[in-house]
Coordinates of C-alpha atoms in Angstrom, one line a residue:
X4 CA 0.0 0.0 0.0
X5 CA 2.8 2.5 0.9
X6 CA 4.4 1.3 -2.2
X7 CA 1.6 2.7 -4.5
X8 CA 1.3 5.4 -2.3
X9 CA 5.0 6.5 -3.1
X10 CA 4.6 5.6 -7.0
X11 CA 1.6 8.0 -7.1
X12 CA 3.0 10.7 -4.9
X13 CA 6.1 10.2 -7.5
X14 CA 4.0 11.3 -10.4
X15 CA 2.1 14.0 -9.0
X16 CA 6.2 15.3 -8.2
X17 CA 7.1 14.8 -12.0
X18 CA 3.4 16.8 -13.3
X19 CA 4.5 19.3 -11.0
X20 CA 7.9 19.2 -11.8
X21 CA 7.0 19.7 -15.5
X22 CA 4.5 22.6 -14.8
X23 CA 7.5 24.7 -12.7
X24 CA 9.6 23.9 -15.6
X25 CA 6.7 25.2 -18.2
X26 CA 6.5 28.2 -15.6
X27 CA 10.3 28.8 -15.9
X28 CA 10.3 29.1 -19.7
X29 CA 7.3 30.3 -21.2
X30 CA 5.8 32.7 -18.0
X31 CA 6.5 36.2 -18.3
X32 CA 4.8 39.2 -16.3
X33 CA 6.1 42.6 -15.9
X34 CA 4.3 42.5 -13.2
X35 CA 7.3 42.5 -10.2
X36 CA 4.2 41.6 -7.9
X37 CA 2.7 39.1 -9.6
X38 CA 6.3 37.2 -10.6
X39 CA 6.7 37.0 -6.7
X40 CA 3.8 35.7 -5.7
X41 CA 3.6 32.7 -8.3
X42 CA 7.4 32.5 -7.5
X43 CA 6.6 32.1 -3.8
X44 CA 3.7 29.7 -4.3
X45 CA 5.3 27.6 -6.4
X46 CA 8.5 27.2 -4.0
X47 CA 5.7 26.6 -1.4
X48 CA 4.4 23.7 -3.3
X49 CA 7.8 22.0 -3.9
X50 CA 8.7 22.3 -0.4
X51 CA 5.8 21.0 0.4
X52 CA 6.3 17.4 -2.1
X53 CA 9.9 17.5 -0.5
X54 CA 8.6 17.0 3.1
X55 CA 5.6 15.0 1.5
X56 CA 8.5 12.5 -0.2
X57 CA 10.7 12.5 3.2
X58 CA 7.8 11.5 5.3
X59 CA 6.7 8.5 3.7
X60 CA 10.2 7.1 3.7
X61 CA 10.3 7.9 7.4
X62 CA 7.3 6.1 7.9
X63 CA 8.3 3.4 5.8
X64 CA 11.8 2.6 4.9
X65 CA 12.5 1.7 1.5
X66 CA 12.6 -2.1 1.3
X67 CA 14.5 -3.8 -2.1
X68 CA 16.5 -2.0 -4.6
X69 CA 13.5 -0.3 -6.6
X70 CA 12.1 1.7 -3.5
X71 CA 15.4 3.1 -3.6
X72 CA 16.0 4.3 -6.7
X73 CA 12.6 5.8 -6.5
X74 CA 13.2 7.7 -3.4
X75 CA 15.9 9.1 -4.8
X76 CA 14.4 9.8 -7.6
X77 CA 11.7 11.5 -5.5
X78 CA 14.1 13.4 -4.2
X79 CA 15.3 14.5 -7.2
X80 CA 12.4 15.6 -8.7
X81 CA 11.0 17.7 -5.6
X82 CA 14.4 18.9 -4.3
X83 CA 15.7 20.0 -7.2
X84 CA 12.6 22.4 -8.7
X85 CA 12.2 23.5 -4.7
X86 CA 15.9 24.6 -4.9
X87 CA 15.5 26.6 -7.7
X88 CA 12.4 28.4 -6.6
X89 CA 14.2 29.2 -3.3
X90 CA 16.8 30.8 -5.4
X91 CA 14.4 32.4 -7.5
X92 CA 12.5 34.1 -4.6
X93 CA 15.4 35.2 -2.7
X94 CA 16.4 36.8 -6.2
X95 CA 12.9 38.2 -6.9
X96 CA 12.7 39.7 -3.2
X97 CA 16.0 41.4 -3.6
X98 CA 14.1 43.1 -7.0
X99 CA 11.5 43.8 -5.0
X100 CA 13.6 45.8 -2.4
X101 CA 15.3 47.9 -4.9
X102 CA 11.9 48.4 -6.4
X103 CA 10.4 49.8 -3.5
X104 CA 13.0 52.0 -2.7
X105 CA 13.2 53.0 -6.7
X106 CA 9.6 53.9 -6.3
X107 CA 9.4 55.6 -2.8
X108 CA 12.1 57.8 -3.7
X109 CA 12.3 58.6 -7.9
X110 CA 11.0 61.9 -8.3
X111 CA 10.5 64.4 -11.2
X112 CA 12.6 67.6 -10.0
X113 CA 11.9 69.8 -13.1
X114 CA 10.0 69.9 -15.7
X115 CA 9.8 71.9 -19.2
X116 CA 8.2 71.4 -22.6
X117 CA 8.4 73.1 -25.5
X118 CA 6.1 73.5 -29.2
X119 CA 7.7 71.1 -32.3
X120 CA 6.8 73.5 -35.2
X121 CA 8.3 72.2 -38.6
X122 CA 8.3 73.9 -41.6
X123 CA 5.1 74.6 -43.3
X124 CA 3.0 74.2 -40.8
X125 CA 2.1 77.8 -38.5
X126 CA 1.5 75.9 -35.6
X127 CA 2.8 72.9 -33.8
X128 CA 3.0 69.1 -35.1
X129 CA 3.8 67.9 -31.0
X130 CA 5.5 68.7 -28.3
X131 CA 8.8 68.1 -26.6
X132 CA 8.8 67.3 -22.7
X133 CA 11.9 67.7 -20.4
X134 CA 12.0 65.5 -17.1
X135 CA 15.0 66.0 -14.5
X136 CA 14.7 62.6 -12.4
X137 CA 16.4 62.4 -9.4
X138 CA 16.5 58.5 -8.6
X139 CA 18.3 56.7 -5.1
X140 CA 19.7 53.7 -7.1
X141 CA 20.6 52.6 -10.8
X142 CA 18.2 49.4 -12.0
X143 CA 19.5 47.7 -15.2
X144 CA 16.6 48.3 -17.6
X145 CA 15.1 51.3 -19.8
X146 CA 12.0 53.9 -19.7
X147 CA 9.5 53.3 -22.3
X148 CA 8.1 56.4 -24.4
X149 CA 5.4 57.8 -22.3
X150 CA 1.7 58.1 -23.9
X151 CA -0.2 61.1 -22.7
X152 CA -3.8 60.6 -22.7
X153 CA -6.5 63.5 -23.4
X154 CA -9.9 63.3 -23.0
X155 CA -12.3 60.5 -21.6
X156 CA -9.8 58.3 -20.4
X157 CA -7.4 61.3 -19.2
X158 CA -10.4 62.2 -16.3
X159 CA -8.4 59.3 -13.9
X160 CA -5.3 57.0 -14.1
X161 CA -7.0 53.3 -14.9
X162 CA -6.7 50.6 -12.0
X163 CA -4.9 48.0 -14.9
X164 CA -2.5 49.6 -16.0
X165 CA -0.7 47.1 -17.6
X166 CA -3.3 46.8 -20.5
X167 CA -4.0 50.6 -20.4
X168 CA -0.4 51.5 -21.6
X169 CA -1.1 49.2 -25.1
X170 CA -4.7 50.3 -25.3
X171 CA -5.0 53.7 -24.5
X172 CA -3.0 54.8 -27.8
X173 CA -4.2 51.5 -29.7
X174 CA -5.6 54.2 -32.3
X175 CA -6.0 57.9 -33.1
X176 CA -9.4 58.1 -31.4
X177 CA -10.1 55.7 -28.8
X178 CA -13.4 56.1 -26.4
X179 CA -13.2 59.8 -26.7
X180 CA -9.9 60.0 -26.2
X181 CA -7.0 61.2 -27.8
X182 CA -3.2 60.3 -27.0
X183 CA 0.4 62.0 -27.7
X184 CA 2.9 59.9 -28.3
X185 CA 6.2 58.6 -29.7
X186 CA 5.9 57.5 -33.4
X187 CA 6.1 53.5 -33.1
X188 CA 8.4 53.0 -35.9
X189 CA 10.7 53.0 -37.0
X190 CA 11.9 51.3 -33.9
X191 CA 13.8 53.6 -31.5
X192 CA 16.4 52.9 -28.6
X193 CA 14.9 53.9 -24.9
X194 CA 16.3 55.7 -22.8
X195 CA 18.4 54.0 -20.1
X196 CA 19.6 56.0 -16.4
X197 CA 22.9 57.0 -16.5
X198 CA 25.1 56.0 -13.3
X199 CA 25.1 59.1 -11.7
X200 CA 21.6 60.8 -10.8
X201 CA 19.6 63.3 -11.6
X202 CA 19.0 62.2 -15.5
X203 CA 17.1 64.3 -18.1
X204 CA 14.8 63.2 -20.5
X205 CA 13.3 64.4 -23.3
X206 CA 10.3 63.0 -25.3
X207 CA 9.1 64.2 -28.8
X208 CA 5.4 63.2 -28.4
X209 CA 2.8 63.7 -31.6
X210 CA -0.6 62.7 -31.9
X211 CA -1.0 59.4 -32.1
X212 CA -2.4 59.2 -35.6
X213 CA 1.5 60.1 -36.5
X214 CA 2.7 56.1 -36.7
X215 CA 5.9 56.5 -38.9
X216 CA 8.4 58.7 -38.8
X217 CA 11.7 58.8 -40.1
X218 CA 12.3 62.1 -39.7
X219 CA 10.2 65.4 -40.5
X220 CA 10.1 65.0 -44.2
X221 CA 9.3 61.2 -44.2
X222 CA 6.2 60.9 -42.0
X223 CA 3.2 58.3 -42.6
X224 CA -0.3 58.6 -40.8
X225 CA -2.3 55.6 -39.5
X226 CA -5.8 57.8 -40.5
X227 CA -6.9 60.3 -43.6
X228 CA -8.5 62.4 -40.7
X229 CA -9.4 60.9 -37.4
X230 CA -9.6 63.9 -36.1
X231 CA -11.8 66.7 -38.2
X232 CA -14.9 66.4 -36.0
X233 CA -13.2 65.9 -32.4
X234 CA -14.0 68.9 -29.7
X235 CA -12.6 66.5 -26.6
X236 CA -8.6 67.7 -26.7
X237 CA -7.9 70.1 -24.5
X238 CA -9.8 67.9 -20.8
X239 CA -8.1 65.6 -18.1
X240 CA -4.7 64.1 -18.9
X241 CA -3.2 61.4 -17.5
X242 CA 0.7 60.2 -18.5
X243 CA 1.3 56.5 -18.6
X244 CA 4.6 55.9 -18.3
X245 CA 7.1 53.3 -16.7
X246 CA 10.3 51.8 -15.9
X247 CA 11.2 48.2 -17.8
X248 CA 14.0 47.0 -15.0
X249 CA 14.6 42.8 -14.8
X250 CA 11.8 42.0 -17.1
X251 CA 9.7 43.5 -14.7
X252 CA 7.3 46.8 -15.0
X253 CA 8.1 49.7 -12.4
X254 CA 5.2 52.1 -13.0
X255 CA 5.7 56.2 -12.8
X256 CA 2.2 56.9 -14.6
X257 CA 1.1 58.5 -11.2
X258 CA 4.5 60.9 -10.6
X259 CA 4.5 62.2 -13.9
X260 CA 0.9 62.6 -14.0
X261 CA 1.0 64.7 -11.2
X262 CA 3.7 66.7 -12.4
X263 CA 2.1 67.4 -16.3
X264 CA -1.3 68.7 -14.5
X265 CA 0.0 70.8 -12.1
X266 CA 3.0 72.5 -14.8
X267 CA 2.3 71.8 -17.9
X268 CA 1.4 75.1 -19.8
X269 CA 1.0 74.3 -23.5
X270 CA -1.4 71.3 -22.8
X271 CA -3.7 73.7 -21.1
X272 CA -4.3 76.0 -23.9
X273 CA -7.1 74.1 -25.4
X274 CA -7.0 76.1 -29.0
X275 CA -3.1 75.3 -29.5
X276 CA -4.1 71.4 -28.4
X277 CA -6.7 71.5 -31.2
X278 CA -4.9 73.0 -34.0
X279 CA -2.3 69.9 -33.2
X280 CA -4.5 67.2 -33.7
X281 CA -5.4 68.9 -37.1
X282 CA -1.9 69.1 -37.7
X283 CA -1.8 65.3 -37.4
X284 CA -4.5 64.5 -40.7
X285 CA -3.7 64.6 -44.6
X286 CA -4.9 67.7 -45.5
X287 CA -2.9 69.8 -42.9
X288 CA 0.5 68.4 -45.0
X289 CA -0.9 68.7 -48.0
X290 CA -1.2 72.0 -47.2
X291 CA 2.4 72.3 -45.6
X292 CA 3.8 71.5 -49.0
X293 CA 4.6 67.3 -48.7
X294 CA 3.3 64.8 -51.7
X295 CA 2.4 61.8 -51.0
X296 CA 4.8 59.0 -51.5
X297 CA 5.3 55.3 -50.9
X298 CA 8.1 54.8 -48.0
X299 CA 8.9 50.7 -48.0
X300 CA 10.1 50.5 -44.5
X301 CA 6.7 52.0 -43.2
X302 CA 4.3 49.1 -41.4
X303 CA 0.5 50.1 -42.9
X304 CA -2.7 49.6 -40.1
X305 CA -5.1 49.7 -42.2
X306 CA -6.0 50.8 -45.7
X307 CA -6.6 54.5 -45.0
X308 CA -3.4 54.7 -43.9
X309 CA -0.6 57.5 -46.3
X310 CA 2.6 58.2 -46.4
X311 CA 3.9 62.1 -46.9
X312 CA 7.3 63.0 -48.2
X313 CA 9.0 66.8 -48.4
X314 CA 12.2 67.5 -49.9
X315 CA 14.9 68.1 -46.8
X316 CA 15.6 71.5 -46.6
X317 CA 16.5 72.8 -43.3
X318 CA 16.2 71.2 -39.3
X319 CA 14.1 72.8 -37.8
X320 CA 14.2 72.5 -34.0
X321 CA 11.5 73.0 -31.0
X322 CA 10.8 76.5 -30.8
X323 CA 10.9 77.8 -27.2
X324 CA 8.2 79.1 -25.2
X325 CA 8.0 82.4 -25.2

């Protein structure tokens, strides 16, 4: 009876050995929380089959040559996944530590932003935000391009956030809303910390609509003119924005937040807002004096989407606030 007992206790160790190895490979989260948690329930279970395995032998010895290559197989495939996860969690609380202290303690010490105004057009295509961050430690990792949301879903900062960063800016008009952001492609480098705090950063963010862009003369937009009948710009904002450290999500949507709705100037003039959105549709750079053109490297969403080309002529830089 024992001996079953041991052969089926044996298997359940080897379906749950082969689900922590399935949970090794294939699970991400950027969720540092979440990663813990599973990581400490998980060790939990192993440790669990380990003293499971040791006290049926204790009860009953192992008696001929087959019982003993099982138990130490038993022991093999309990003790060696509980190891790991002991391992793992010690590693994940130590992230979790420098997380906390990251978070308590990274603030946004100044902030500036100025008008993108390129040729042609007599009013600005986006805006350029300056962040001085003063930060207690250096975490390997990089800041994604923060998405500023206007309108309907700018009134409060979502409770899942993790699916509002991808969502939010999905498209040019989502629920009501409207988002400034970094064009997607071509594909960019982030921004990592230096060593040696404070950092500054600086984000070029456009409407949304603004997909592609090479530079100013080879732009490609993801709508003909998403947004000719919106009133909405102008409301609520709310920045979504985070740190990517050890595969794991450090948000600083609510710091940055903050800091755009109490300083921010240019995103509280409602009429300037407006006019670049409209800056953001076909006929605005039509009217700046592009053509359109076919650029190769560009990823099309959708069939509406156009690409605009302009002979290079001169850079023309963020003009300051005056």
């Amino acid at each position: 009876m024992f001996y079953l007992l041991k052969i089926f206790v044996f298997l359940v160790s080897v379906v749950a050995a082969a689900g922590g190895a399935y949970h090794l490979i294939f699970f991400k989260s950027e969720n540092i929380y979440t990663s813990f948690w599973y990581g400490v329930a998980i060790m939990l279970v192993f440790s669990g089959l380990v003293y499971l395995w040791f006290s049926l032998y204790r009860k009953h010895k192992a008696n001929n040559s087959w019982d003993v290559r099982l138990r130490f197989l038993g022991y093999f495939v309990t003790g060696l996944p509980a190891l790991i996860y002991i391992l793992i969690v010690v590693q994940q609380t130590y992230h979790l530590v420098q997380a906390k202290i990251f978070i308590s303690q990274t603030v946004i010490s100044e902030y500036q932003e100025q008008p993108i105004i390129w040729q042609g057009f007599d009013s600005p295509v986006g805006i350029r935000i300056s962040l001085t961050l003063d930060y207690p430690l250096v975490l390997p990792g990089y800041m994604r391009y923060p998405k500023l949301v206007m309108g309907k879903m700018g009134s409060e900062i979502p409770a899942d956030l993790d699916s509002a960063y991808w969502k939010y800016c999905s498209e040019p008009v989502v629920d009501e809303s409207s988002c400034l952001t970094t064009p997607i492609w071509p594909v960019k480098d982030f921004p990592v910390l230096p060593e040696d705090s404070p950092a500054v950063l600086s984000f070029d963010l456009f409407p949304s609509n603004l997909y592609y862009m090479e530079n100013e003369n080879r732009v490609c937009l993801k709508k003909r003119n998403p947004y000719s009948e919106v009133s909405f710009v102008g409301l609520d904002k709310i920045v979504l924005w985070h740190f990517l450290g050890n595969e794991h999500k450090l948000e600083l949507t609510d710091m940055i937040t903050t800091t755009v709705r109490e300083k921010s100037i240019l995103l509280k003039d409602i009429d300037l807002v407006q006019k670049m959105y409209r800056n953001a549709e076909s006929g605005a750079f039509l009217a700046a004096g592009y053509q359109g053109c076919e650029i190769k490297r560009a990823i099309p969403f959708a069939s509406e989407s156009e690409c605009f080309c302009k002979e290079s002529t001169e850079n023309n830089k963020p003009k300051a606030l005056e």
